[in-house]
Amino acid sequence: MSKNIINKNVGPLQGSSIKTEKAKDFNATILKLAKYLSEYKLSLILVFTFAILSTIFTIVGPKLLGNATTLIYEGIIGKITGTTSGFDFYSIAQILIFLFILYLISAIFSYTQGFLMTNVAMKTIYKLRKEISFKINAMPISYFDSVSTGDILSRITNDVDTLSQTLNQSITQIITSFTTIIGILIMMLTISWELTIIALFIVPVSLFFIITFIRKSQKHFSAQQEYLGLVNGHVEEMYSGHVIIKAFNKEKQSIETFDKYNSNLYSAAWKSQFLSGLIMPIMNFISNLGYVVICIIGGYLAINKGLPVGDIQAFIQYVRHFTQPLNQIANISNILQQTAAASERVFEFLDEKEEPKEKENAISVNYDDNIPDTKTNIHIKGSVTFDHVSFGYSKYKLIIHDFSANIKPGQNIAIVGPTGAGKTTIVKLLMRFYDINSGAILIDGHNIKNFKREDLHSIFGMVLQDTWLCSASIKENIRYGKLDASDDEVFEAAKSAQVDHFINTLPGGYDMILNEDASNVSIGQKQLLTIARAIISDPKILILDEATSSVDTRTEVLIKKAMDNLMKGRTSFVIAHRLSTIKNSDLILVMKDGDIVEQGTHNELIRKNGFYAELYNSQFEEN
């Protein structure tokens, strides 16, 4: 949950300044999408081929039906006038059988291209989701600090789903629509060029309305996707922080903020859907006017120029089929506009700047005592040096100004100071969650920038104030610190963390499944489990950020004993507000406003009677 949840989400509308103009690059997005699809060229060629053949066989149908209609008409007229013996049932039957075969083949081709296109679409979306998954793990922590969780989730769920539906349904429909238009145009010309000219007059009128409404609706489709991300982010954070919302009586403000976001989403969605919804009625109106004119002119040609009645009937069907793909293209165009907006959001995420690439000769950590050290493969002893480190989350505002410290292997280092002094930030820099602005951080004399990130992170075991457990069994949550750990190792780690007894009292014991936010165990119990997870990882360097802040005093004593055993022979960094818990530390670094103002042992700092002594004594003063 965001630490700024109250201020960020229940205050004034943060997204009110979002630009809804047409800022999306439609062509670039389509080219990127085409690049993903190009991997399946053969399948796409077959899809296009089968779609075209299926459409051609369907187009021939009305002409054959027109021939059958002409034969029936001539038979009726012959009966009335007595000029023929009656109906030519044999010829009619031949036409109908041939027509049935054509439609059957068309259906087979249509089914085949649909199967192939679905396969291509699902493989493309699978690849896209896989890239997103890798991208999430490659993104710097700073990105997630600056972008809301709901917006990220909206990009990788709603936007990807929109893209999936378009690939699966709309692409083949575009192919068949254009093929139908061309094929029908040829068939109409073979019947009557006069009627064809009348029918073609419908096209520019229709295109005028299509293009007009597409341009007007595009910006609203883009805004719709943006506001959907805002709504999702707000709902997600309000749900995860519902206890705090109730505790501070902020339900009303939360609802008001949601209403503002939702109103903007409603407005954008309403406008986009309304404008796109106008296209079909207008197209139908234009088409119906065309039918009236064609029927009048067709009747004139039949009387004066001998145009077969069946051809007129076929031509009317072709006109209806001719306007239908135009309507489909108009409808699909709206879907494509929405897809373009969704796709760009996905590609924007995939194009975000990743963590810096590792150097070619990056240092890896050697865990085999039998293998000697090399330049790029070393054993970790645990010394840490901060050499004039400066850092700020924003380059315009530093919060760590000139931090220097030398920590020997195996030392227990306590970092203390008031809130906002930069204690947790130092830990984040040590783990290289952020790169420093200037200076250097060294482990055993090697700059942490020269380590492989995976190896660097394997050096540390972390227990943070904000606990995180995944939706899995308690056993798997502890094993998260060492994925190949045996059950016995899990049990031993739990015992060392003083959590074994509590686990055995739960239904299912170690196999009990924690829910999504691990709310079926208490905050203190969650912290005990994270401590067990750190113990099983057997790290070279420990980082304890208020690790016992959520446990009772009795449990804290037990954990302290376990931690003392765990920290033997290991370098450890302990961030604590309760200064009584770090009295036995080998070195205490006292921070204030991003700098070390004092350092030494507890007794040395008390004797100095400086800032540390002031902090320590303030915890025991009576109000």
Coordinates of C-alpha atoms in Angstrom, one line a residue:
M1 CA 0.0 0.0 0.0
S2 CA 1.2 3.5 -0.8
K3 CA 2.6 5.3 2.2
N4 CA 0.9 8.5 0.9
I5 CA -2.4 6.8 0.5
I6 CA -4.5 9.3 2.4
N7 CA -2.9 12.4 0.9
K8 CA -2.6 11.0 -2.6
N9 CA -6.0 9.5 -3.1
V10 CA -8.5 11.4 -1.2
G11 CA -7.4 14.9 -2.0
P12 CA -8.1 16.9 -5.1
L13 CA -8.3 15.2 -8.4
Q14 CA -4.7 14.4 -9.5
G15 CA -5.6 13.4 -13.0
S16 CA -7.7 16.4 -13.9
S17 CA -4.9 17.9 -16.1
I18 CA -4.6 14.8 -18.2
K19 CA -4.5 15.7 -21.9
T20 CA -7.0 14.0 -24.0
E21 CA -6.0 15.3 -27.4
K22 CA -5.0 13.0 -30.1
A23 CA -1.4 12.4 -29.1
K24 CA -1.1 8.8 -30.1
D25 CA 1.1 7.7 -33.0
F26 CA -1.2 5.3 -34.7
N27 CA 1.2 4.4 -37.6
A28 CA 4.1 3.7 -35.3
T29 CA 1.9 1.5 -33.1
I30 CA 0.7 -0.6 -36.0
L31 CA 4.2 -1.0 -37.2
K32 CA 5.3 -2.3 -33.8
L33 CA 2.3 -4.7 -33.7
A34 CA 3.2 -5.9 -37.2
K35 CA 6.7 -6.6 -36.0
Y36 CA 5.3 -8.9 -33.4
L37 CA 3.1 -10.7 -35.9
S38 CA 5.9 -11.0 -38.5
E39 CA 7.2 -14.0 -36.6
Y40 CA 4.2 -16.0 -37.9
K41 CA 4.5 -15.0 -41.6
L42 CA 3.5 -18.4 -43.0
S43 CA 0.4 -18.7 -40.8
L44 CA -0.6 -15.1 -41.7
I45 CA -0.1 -15.8 -45.4
L46 CA -2.4 -18.9 -45.1
V47 CA -4.9 -16.8 -43.1
F48 CA -5.0 -14.1 -45.8
T49 CA -5.2 -16.8 -48.6
F50 CA -8.1 -18.7 -47.0
A51 CA -9.9 -15.5 -46.0
I52 CA -9.7 -14.3 -49.6
L53 CA -10.8 -17.6 -51.1
S54 CA -13.6 -17.9 -48.6
T55 CA -14.8 -14.5 -49.5
I56 CA -14.6 -15.1 -53.3
F57 CA -16.7 -18.3 -53.1
T58 CA -19.3 -16.4 -51.0
I59 CA -19.3 -13.5 -53.5
V60 CA -20.1 -15.8 -56.5
G61 CA -23.3 -17.0 -54.6
P62 CA -25.7 -14.1 -55.4
K63 CA -24.8 -14.3 -59.1
L64 CA -25.7 -18.0 -59.2
L65 CA -28.8 -17.3 -57.2
G66 CA -29.7 -14.6 -59.7
N67 CA -29.3 -17.1 -62.6
A68 CA -31.7 -19.5 -60.7
T69 CA -34.1 -16.6 -60.2
T70 CA -34.0 -15.8 -63.9
L71 CA -34.8 -19.4 -64.8
I72 CA -37.7 -19.4 -62.4
Y73 CA -38.9 -16.0 -63.7
E74 CA -38.6 -17.2 -67.3
G75 CA -40.5 -20.4 -66.4
I76 CA -43.3 -18.4 -64.9
I77 CA -43.6 -16.1 -67.8
G78 CA -43.4 -19.0 -70.2
K79 CA -46.3 -20.7 -68.4
I80 CA -48.4 -17.5 -68.5
T81 CA -47.7 -16.8 -72.2
G82 CA -47.5 -20.4 -73.3
T83 CA -44.2 -19.9 -75.1
T84 CA -42.3 -22.6 -73.1
S85 CA -43.1 -26.0 -71.5
G86 CA -42.4 -24.7 -68.0
F87 CA -39.6 -24.7 -65.5
D88 CA -36.1 -26.1 -66.2
F89 CA -35.8 -27.9 -62.9
Y90 CA -32.6 -29.7 -64.0
S91 CA -30.7 -26.5 -64.6
I92 CA -32.1 -25.0 -61.4
A93 CA -31.0 -28.1 -59.4
Q94 CA -27.5 -27.9 -61.0
I95 CA -27.1 -24.3 -59.9
L96 CA -28.3 -25.0 -56.4
I97 CA -26.0 -28.0 -56.0
F98 CA -23.1 -26.1 -57.3
L99 CA -24.0 -23.2 -54.9
F100 CA -24.1 -25.6 -52.0
I101 CA -20.6 -26.9 -52.8
L102 CA -19.3 -23.3 -53.1
Y103 CA -20.8 -22.3 -49.7
L104 CA -19.4 -25.5 -48.1
I105 CA -15.9 -24.9 -49.4
S106 CA -16.2 -21.2 -48.3
A107 CA -17.2 -22.4 -44.8
I108 CA -14.2 -24.7 -44.6
F109 CA -11.8 -22.0 -45.6
S110 CA -13.4 -19.6 -43.2
Y111 CA -13.1 -22.1 -40.3
T112 CA -9.4 -22.8 -41.2
Q113 CA -8.4 -19.2 -41.4
G114 CA -10.2 -18.5 -38.1
F115 CA -8.3 -21.4 -36.4
L116 CA -5.0 -20.2 -37.8
M117 CA -5.6 -16.5 -36.8
T118 CA -6.7 -17.5 -33.3
N119 CA -3.4 -19.5 -33.0
V120 CA -1.4 -16.5 -34.2
A121 CA -3.2 -14.1 -31.9
M122 CA -2.8 -16.2 -28.8
K123 CA 0.9 -16.9 -29.4
T124 CA 1.4 -13.1 -30.0
I125 CA -0.4 -12.2 -26.8
Y126 CA 1.5 -15.0 -24.9
K127 CA 4.8 -13.5 -26.1
L128 CA 3.6 -10.0 -25.2
R129 CA 2.6 -11.0 -21.7
K130 CA 5.9 -12.9 -21.3
E131 CA 7.9 -9.8 -22.3
I132 CA 5.8 -7.7 -19.9
S133 CA 6.6 -10.2 -17.1
F134 CA 10.4 -10.0 -17.8
K135 CA 10.0 -6.2 -18.2
I136 CA 8.5 -5.8 -14.7
N137 CA 11.5 -7.6 -13.2
A138 CA 13.9 -5.5 -15.2
M139 CA 12.4 -2.1 -14.3
P140 CA 14.1 0.1 -11.7
I141 CA 12.4 0.6 -8.3
S142 CA 12.1 4.3 -9.1
Y143 CA 9.5 3.5 -11.9
F144 CA 7.2 1.8 -9.4
D145 CA 7.6 4.7 -7.0
S146 CA 6.4 7.1 -9.6
V147 CA 3.6 5.2 -11.3
S148 CA 0.5 4.0 -9.6
T149 CA -0.1 0.2 -9.3
G150 CA -3.5 0.5 -10.8
D151 CA -2.1 2.1 -14.0
I152 CA 0.5 -0.6 -14.4
L153 CA -2.1 -3.3 -13.9
S154 CA -4.4 -1.6 -16.4
R155 CA -1.7 -1.7 -19.0
I156 CA -0.9 -5.4 -18.6
T157 CA -4.5 -6.6 -18.2
N158 CA -7.1 -4.3 -19.8
D159 CA -4.9 -3.0 -22.6
V160 CA -3.5 -6.4 -23.4
D161 CA -7.0 -8.0 -23.4
T162 CA -8.2 -5.3 -25.8
L163 CA -5.3 -6.1 -28.1
S164 CA -6.0 -9.8 -27.9
Q165 CA -9.6 -9.4 -28.9
T166 CA -8.6 -7.2 -31.9
L167 CA -6.0 -9.7 -33.2
N168 CA -8.4 -12.6 -32.8
Q169 CA -11.5 -11.0 -34.3
S170 CA -10.8 -7.9 -36.3
I171 CA -7.8 -8.6 -38.5
T172 CA -9.5 -11.3 -40.6
Q173 CA -12.6 -9.3 -40.7
I174 CA -10.6 -6.4 -42.3
I175 CA -9.2 -8.8 -44.9
T176 CA -12.6 -10.2 -45.8
S177 CA -14.2 -6.8 -45.9
F178 CA -11.7 -5.4 -48.4
T179 CA -11.8 -8.6 -50.4
T180 CA -15.6 -8.4 -50.4
I181 CA -15.6 -4.8 -51.6
I182 CA -13.2 -5.6 -54.5
G183 CA -15.0 -8.8 -55.5
I184 CA -18.4 -7.4 -55.3
L185 CA -17.4 -4.3 -57.4
I186 CA -16.2 -6.7 -60.1
M187 CA -19.4 -8.7 -60.0
M188 CA -21.5 -5.6 -60.2
L189 CA -19.6 -4.3 -63.2
T190 CA -20.4 -7.6 -65.0
I191 CA -24.1 -7.0 -64.4
S192 CA -24.5 -3.3 -65.1
W193 CA -22.1 -0.4 -65.2
E194 CA -25.0 2.1 -64.9
L195 CA -26.2 0.5 -61.6
T196 CA -22.5 0.2 -60.4
I197 CA -22.0 3.9 -60.8
I198 CA -25.1 4.6 -58.6
A199 CA -23.8 2.1 -56.0
L200 CA -20.4 3.6 -56.0
F201 CA -21.8 7.0 -55.2
I202 CA -22.5 5.6 -51.7
V203 CA -18.8 5.0 -51.1
P204 CA -17.5 8.6 -50.9
V205 CA -20.5 9.7 -48.9
S206 CA -20.0 6.8 -46.5
L207 CA -16.2 7.4 -46.2
F208 CA -16.8 11.0 -45.4
F209 CA -18.9 10.2 -42.4
I210 CA -16.5 7.3 -41.3
I211 CA -13.4 9.5 -41.4
T212 CA -15.2 12.4 -39.7
F213 CA -16.4 10.4 -36.8
I214 CA -13.2 8.4 -36.4
R215 CA -11.2 11.7 -36.0
K216 CA -13.7 13.0 -33.4
S217 CA -13.8 9.8 -31.4
Q218 CA -10.1 9.0 -31.3
K219 CA -9.2 11.5 -28.6
H220 CA -12.0 10.2 -26.4
F221 CA -10.9 6.6 -26.8
S222 CA -7.4 7.6 -25.7
A223 CA -8.8 9.4 -22.7
Q224 CA -11.0 6.4 -21.9
Q225 CA -7.9 4.2 -21.5
E226 CA -6.1 6.8 -19.4
Y227 CA -8.9 7.3 -17.0
L228 CA -9.5 3.6 -16.8
G229 CA -6.0 3.3 -15.4
L230 CA -6.7 6.0 -12.9
V231 CA -9.9 4.4 -11.7
N232 CA -8.1 1.0 -11.4
G233 CA -5.3 2.6 -9.4
H234 CA -7.6 4.3 -7.0
V235 CA -9.8 1.3 -6.4
E236 CA -6.7 -1.0 -5.8
E237 CA -5.2 1.4 -3.3
M238 CA -8.4 2.1 -1.6
Y239 CA -9.0 -1.6 -1.2
S240 CA -5.5 -2.3 0.1
G241 CA -5.8 0.7 2.5
H242 CA -9.4 0.3 3.6
V243 CA -8.4 0.0 7.3
I244 CA -6.5 3.3 7.2
I245 CA -9.4 4.9 5.3
K246 CA -11.9 3.9 8.0
A247 CA -9.5 4.8 10.8
F248 CA -9.2 8.4 9.6
N249 CA -12.8 8.7 8.5
K250 CA -11.8 9.4 4.9
E251 CA -14.6 7.3 3.3
K252 CA -16.3 10.4 2.0
Q253 CA -13.2 11.9 0.5
S254 CA -12.3 8.6 -1.1
I255 CA -15.7 8.3 -2.7
E256 CA -15.5 11.8 -3.9
T257 CA -12.2 11.2 -5.5
F258 CA -13.5 8.0 -7.1
D259 CA -16.5 9.9 -8.4
K260 CA -14.3 12.5 -10.0
Y261 CA -12.2 9.8 -11.7
N262 CA -15.2 7.8 -12.6
S263 CA -17.0 10.9 -14.0
N264 CA -14.1 11.6 -16.3
L265 CA -14.0 8.0 -17.4
Y266 CA -17.8 8.1 -18.0
S267 CA -17.5 11.3 -20.0
A268 CA -14.7 9.9 -22.2
A269 CA -16.4 6.5 -22.7
W270 CA -19.8 8.1 -23.4
K271 CA -18.4 10.5 -26.0
S272 CA -16.3 7.8 -27.7
Q273 CA -19.2 5.3 -27.8
F274 CA -21.8 7.9 -28.8
L275 CA -19.7 9.1 -31.7
S276 CA -18.8 5.6 -32.9
G277 CA -22.4 4.6 -32.5
L278 CA -23.6 7.3 -34.9
I279 CA -21.8 5.7 -37.8
M280 CA -23.9 2.6 -38.2
P281 CA -27.3 4.4 -38.3
I282 CA -26.1 7.0 -40.8
M283 CA -24.5 4.3 -43.0
N284 CA -27.8 2.3 -43.0
F285 CA -29.7 5.4 -43.9
I286 CA -27.4 6.1 -46.9
S287 CA -27.5 2.4 -47.9
N288 CA -31.4 2.4 -47.9
L289 CA -31.5 5.5 -50.1
G290 CA -29.2 3.6 -52.5
Y291 CA -31.5 0.6 -52.6
V292 CA -34.4 2.8 -53.6
V293 CA -32.6 4.4 -56.5
I294 CA -31.2 1.1 -57.7
C295 CA -34.6 -0.5 -57.7
I296 CA -36.0 2.3 -59.8
I297 CA -33.2 2.4 -62.3
G298 CA -33.0 -1.4 -62.3
G299 CA -36.7 -1.6 -63.3
Y300 CA -36.1 0.9 -66.1
L301 CA -33.2 -1.2 -67.4
A302 CA -35.2 -4.4 -67.2
I303 CA -38.0 -2.9 -69.2
N304 CA -36.0 -1.0 -71.8
K305 CA -32.7 -2.8 -72.1
G306 CA -33.6 -6.4 -71.3
L307 CA -31.6 -6.7 -68.1
P308 CA -32.5 -10.1 -66.6
V309 CA -34.7 -9.9 -63.5
G310 CA -32.3 -12.3 -61.7
D311 CA -29.4 -10.0 -62.3
I312 CA -31.4 -7.1 -60.7
Q313 CA -32.1 -9.3 -57.7
A314 CA -28.4 -10.4 -57.6
F315 CA -27.3 -6.7 -57.9
I316 CA -29.5 -5.7 -55.0
Q317 CA -27.9 -8.4 -52.9
Y318 CA -24.4 -7.2 -54.0
V319 CA -25.3 -3.7 -53.0
R320 CA -26.3 -4.9 -49.6
H321 CA -23.1 -7.0 -49.4
F322 CA -21.2 -4.0 -50.7
T323 CA -22.3 -1.7 -47.9
Q324 CA -22.0 -4.3 -45.3
P325 CA -18.2 -4.5 -45.4
L326 CA -18.1 -0.7 -45.4
N327 CA -20.2 -0.8 -42.2
Q328 CA -17.9 -3.5 -40.8
I329 CA -14.8 -1.4 -41.7
A330 CA -16.5 1.6 -40.0
N331 CA -17.2 -0.5 -36.9
I332 CA -13.7 -2.1 -36.9
S333 CA -12.1 1.3 -37.3
N334 CA -13.5 2.3 -33.9
I335 CA -12.1 -0.9 -32.5
L336 CA -8.8 -0.2 -34.1
Q337 CA -8.7 3.2 -32.6
Q338 CA -9.3 1.9 -29.2
T339 CA -6.7 -0.9 -29.8
A340 CA -4.2 1.7 -30.9
A341 CA -4.6 3.6 -27.7
A342 CA -4.4 0.4 -25.7
S343 CA -1.4 -0.9 -27.7
E344 CA 0.6 2.2 -27.3
R345 CA 0.2 2.1 -23.5
V346 CA 1.5 -1.5 -23.6
F347 CA 4.4 -0.5 -25.9
E348 CA 5.1 2.6 -23.7
F349 CA 5.6 0.3 -20.8
L350 CA 7.8 -2.1 -22.7
D351 CA 9.9 0.9 -23.9
E352 CA 10.4 2.2 -20.4
K353 CA 14.0 2.6 -19.4
E354 CA 15.3 -0.5 -17.6
E355 CA 17.9 -0.9 -15.0
P356 CA 21.5 -0.3 -16.3
K357 CA 23.0 -3.3 -18.1
E358 CA 25.6 -5.2 -16.3
K359 CA 29.2 -4.9 -17.5
E360 CA 30.7 -7.7 -19.6
N361 CA 33.1 -8.7 -16.9
A362 CA 30.7 -8.3 -14.0
I363 CA 31.8 -9.8 -10.7
S364 CA 30.0 -12.9 -9.6
V365 CA 29.9 -14.3 -6.0
N366 CA 31.8 -17.6 -5.3
Y367 CA 30.1 -19.8 -2.7
D368 CA 32.5 -22.8 -3.1
D369 CA 35.3 -22.6 -0.6
N370 CA 37.4 -25.0 -2.8
I371 CA 37.5 -22.5 -5.7
P372 CA 40.0 -19.7 -5.3
D373 CA 39.1 -16.1 -6.0
T374 CA 39.6 -14.5 -9.4
K375 CA 39.0 -11.0 -10.7
T376 CA 35.4 -11.8 -11.6
N377 CA 34.6 -14.5 -9.1
I378 CA 35.1 -13.7 -5.4
H379 CA 34.2 -14.9 -2.0
I380 CA 32.4 -12.3 0.2
K381 CA 33.9 -11.5 3.6
G382 CA 31.5 -8.7 4.4
S383 CA 33.4 -5.4 4.5
V384 CA 31.3 -2.4 3.4
T385 CA 32.6 1.1 2.5
F386 CA 30.5 4.2 1.9
D387 CA 32.8 6.6 0.2
H388 CA 31.3 10.2 0.1
V389 CA 27.9 9.0 -1.1
S390 CA 25.4 11.6 -2.3
F391 CA 21.9 10.7 -3.5
G392 CA 18.5 12.1 -4.1
Y393 CA 15.3 10.5 -5.5
S394 CA 15.1 13.7 -7.5
K395 CA 18.3 15.2 -8.9
Y396 CA 17.1 18.6 -7.7
K397 CA 16.9 17.6 -4.1
L398 CA 19.5 15.5 -2.3
I399 CA 18.6 13.6 0.8
I400 CA 22.0 11.9 1.3
H401 CA 24.7 14.6 1.1
D402 CA 28.1 13.2 2.0
F403 CA 27.8 9.8 3.6
S404 CA 31.0 8.0 4.5
A405 CA 31.5 4.9 6.7
N406 CA 33.8 1.9 6.9
I407 CA 32.4 -1.4 8.1
K408 CA 34.6 -4.3 8.9
P409 CA 33.5 -8.0 8.2
G410 CA 31.3 -9.4 10.9
Q411 CA 30.5 -6.0 12.5
N412 CA 27.0 -5.3 13.8
I413 CA 26.2 -1.8 12.6
A414 CA 23.2 0.1 13.9
I415 CA 21.8 3.1 11.9
V416 CA 19.7 5.5 14.0
G417 CA 18.2 8.9 13.5
P418 CA 14.9 10.7 13.3
T419 CA 12.3 10.0 10.6
G420 CA 13.5 11.2 7.2
A421 CA 17.2 11.2 8.1
G422 CA 17.9 8.7 5.3
K423 CA 18.3 5.4 7.2
T424 CA 16.2 3.2 4.9
T425 CA 17.6 5.0 1.8
I426 CA 21.1 3.9 2.8
V427 CA 19.9 0.3 2.7
K428 CA 18.3 0.8 -0.7
L429 CA 21.5 2.2 -2.0
L430 CA 23.5 -0.7 -0.6
M431 CA 21.2 -3.2 -2.4
R432 CA 21.5 -1.0 -5.5
F433 CA 17.8 -0.5 -5.8
Y434 CA 18.9 3.0 -6.8
D435 CA 22.2 4.2 -8.2
I436 CA 23.9 7.0 -6.3
N437 CA 24.5 10.5 -7.7
S438 CA 28.1 10.6 -6.7
G439 CA 30.7 8.7 -4.6
A440 CA 30.9 4.9 -4.3
I441 CA 29.7 2.0 -2.3
L442 CA 32.2 -0.9 -2.0
I443 CA 31.8 -4.5 -0.8
D444 CA 35.2 -6.1 0.0
G445 CA 36.8 -3.3 -2.0
H446 CA 34.7 -3.8 -5.1
N447 CA 32.2 -1.2 -6.4
I448 CA 28.7 -2.6 -6.2
K449 CA 28.1 -1.4 -9.8
N450 CA 30.6 -4.0 -10.9
F451 CA 28.6 -6.9 -9.5
K452 CA 26.0 -8.9 -11.3
R453 CA 22.7 -7.7 -9.8
E454 CA 21.6 -11.3 -9.1
D455 CA 24.8 -12.0 -7.3
L456 CA 24.8 -8.7 -5.4
H457 CA 21.3 -9.3 -4.1
S458 CA 22.2 -12.9 -3.1
I459 CA 24.7 -11.4 -0.6
F460 CA 22.0 -9.9 1.5
G461 CA 19.2 -11.1 3.7
M462 CA 16.5 -8.6 4.4
V463 CA 13.8 -8.2 7.0
L464 CA 11.9 -5.0 6.4
Q465 CA 9.4 -3.0 8.4
D466 CA 6.9 -3.5 5.6
T467 CA 6.4 -7.2 5.4
W468 CA 5.6 -9.0 2.2
L469 CA 4.3 -12.5 1.9
C470 CA 2.9 -14.2 -1.2
S471 CA -0.3 -16.2 -1.6
A472 CA 1.1 -19.6 -1.0
S473 CA 1.7 -22.0 1.9
I474 CA 3.6 -20.9 5.0
K475 CA 6.3 -23.4 4.1
E476 CA 6.7 -22.0 0.6
N477 CA 6.9 -18.4 2.0
I478 CA 9.8 -19.4 4.3
R479 CA 11.4 -21.4 1.5
Y480 CA 11.3 -18.2 -0.7
G481 CA 14.6 -17.3 0.9
K482 CA 16.2 -20.5 -0.5
L483 CA 14.1 -22.2 -3.1
D484 CA 16.0 -25.5 -2.9
A485 CA 15.8 -25.7 0.9
S486 CA 14.5 -29.0 2.3
D487 CA 11.6 -29.2 4.7
D488 CA 14.0 -29.8 7.6
E489 CA 15.8 -26.6 6.8
V490 CA 12.4 -24.8 6.7
F491 CA 11.5 -26.2 10.1
E492 CA 14.9 -25.2 11.6
A493 CA 14.6 -21.7 10.3
A494 CA 11.1 -21.4 11.8
K495 CA 12.4 -22.5 15.1
S496 CA 15.3 -20.1 15.1
A497 CA 12.8 -17.3 14.3
Q498 CA 10.6 -18.4 17.3
V499 CA 7.7 -19.0 14.9
D500 CA 7.5 -22.8 14.9
H501 CA 5.0 -23.0 17.8
F502 CA 2.7 -20.5 16.3
I503 CA 2.7 -22.3 12.9
N504 CA 1.8 -25.6 14.5
T505 CA -1.3 -24.0 16.1
L506 CA -2.7 -23.0 12.7
P507 CA -5.1 -25.2 10.7
G508 CA -2.8 -27.0 8.2
G509 CA 0.4 -26.0 10.0
Y510 CA 3.2 -25.3 7.5
D511 CA 0.8 -26.2 4.7
M512 CA -1.7 -23.5 5.5
I513 CA -2.3 -21.1 2.5
L514 CA -1.9 -17.4 3.2
N515 CA -4.5 -15.3 1.4
E516 CA -3.6 -12.5 -1.1
D517 CA -2.6 -9.9 1.5
A518 CA -1.7 -12.5 4.2
S519 CA -4.5 -11.0 6.4
N520 CA -5.2 -14.4 7.9
V521 CA -2.2 -14.0 10.2
S522 CA -1.4 -11.0 12.4
I523 CA 1.2 -8.3 11.5
G524 CA 3.6 -9.6 14.1
Q525 CA 3.3 -13.2 12.9
K526 CA 4.0 -12.0 9.3
Q527 CA 7.1 -10.3 10.6
L528 CA 8.2 -13.5 12.3
L529 CA 7.8 -15.4 9.0
T530 CA 9.9 -12.9 7.1
I531 CA 12.6 -13.3 9.7
A532 CA 12.5 -17.0 9.2
R533 CA 12.8 -16.4 5.4
A534 CA 15.9 -14.3 6.0
I535 CA 17.4 -17.0 8.3
I536 CA 17.0 -19.7 5.7
S537 CA 18.7 -17.7 3.0
D538 CA 22.0 -17.8 5.1
P539 CA 23.2 -14.4 3.8
K540 CA 26.7 -12.9 4.1
I541 CA 25.2 -9.5 5.0
L542 CA 22.0 -8.9 7.0
I543 CA 19.7 -5.9 6.7
L544 CA 17.2 -5.5 9.5
D545 CA 14.9 -2.5 9.0
E546 CA 12.8 -2.2 12.2
A547 CA 12.6 -6.0 12.1
T548 CA 11.0 -6.3 15.5
S549 CA 8.7 -3.3 15.3
S550 CA 5.5 -5.3 15.1
V551 CA 6.2 -8.0 17.8
D552 CA 5.6 -7.9 21.5
T553 CA 8.3 -7.4 24.0
R554 CA 8.6 -11.1 25.0
T555 CA 8.8 -12.2 21.4
E556 CA 11.3 -9.5 20.7
V557 CA 13.6 -10.9 23.4
L558 CA 13.4 -14.4 21.8
I559 CA 14.0 -13.0 18.3
K560 CA 17.0 -11.0 19.6
K561 CA 18.6 -14.2 20.8
A562 CA 18.0 -15.8 17.4
M563 CA 19.3 -12.8 15.6
D564 CA 22.5 -12.7 17.8
N565 CA 23.2 -16.3 16.8
L566 CA 22.4 -15.5 13.1
M567 CA 24.6 -12.4 13.1
K568 CA 27.7 -14.1 14.4
G569 CA 30.4 -13.9 11.7
R570 CA 28.2 -11.8 9.5
T571 CA 28.1 -8.1 8.7
S572 CA 24.7 -6.8 9.8
F573 CA 22.9 -3.4 9.4
V574 CA 20.2 -2.8 11.9
I575 CA 17.8 0.2 11.6
A576 CA 16.0 0.8 14.8
H577 CA 14.0 3.5 16.5
R578 CA 14.0 1.7 19.9
L579 CA 17.6 2.5 20.8
S580 CA 17.5 0.1 23.7
T581 CA 17.7 -2.8 21.2
I582 CA 21.0 -1.7 19.6
K583 CA 23.1 -1.0 22.7
N584 CA 25.4 -3.9 22.0
S585 CA 26.1 -2.9 18.4
D586 CA 29.8 -2.8 17.4
L587 CA 29.2 0.6 15.7
I588 CA 26.3 3.0 15.7
L589 CA 25.9 5.5 12.9
V590 CA 23.8 8.5 13.9
M591 CA 22.2 10.2 10.9
K592 CA 20.6 13.6 10.6
D593 CA 19.4 15.3 7.5
G594 CA 21.3 12.8 5.2
D595 CA 24.6 12.9 7.0
I596 CA 26.4 11.0 9.7
V597 CA 26.6 13.4 12.6
E598 CA 28.1 10.9 15.1
Q599 CA 29.4 7.4 15.1
G600 CA 30.8 5.1 17.8
T601 CA 29.6 2.5 20.4
H602 CA 26.6 3.1 22.6
N603 CA 28.8 4.0 25.6
E604 CA 31.0 6.3 23.6
L605 CA 28.1 8.2 22.1
I606 CA 26.4 8.6 25.5
R607 CA 29.6 10.0 27.0
K608 CA 29.7 12.6 24.1
N609 CA 26.3 13.8 25.3
G610 CA 25.5 14.8 21.7
F611 CA 22.6 14.1 19.3
Y612 CA 22.5 10.4 20.0
A613 CA 22.4 10.9 23.8
E614 CA 19.5 13.3 23.2
L615 CA 17.6 10.7 21.1
Y616 CA 18.3 8.0 23.6
N617 CA 17.3 9.9 26.7
S618 CA 14.1 11.2 25.0
Q619 CA 12.8 7.7 24.9
F620 CA 12.9 7.5 28.6
E621 CA 11.7 10.9 29.5
E622 CA 8.3 11.2 31.3
N623 CA 5.7 13.4 29.7

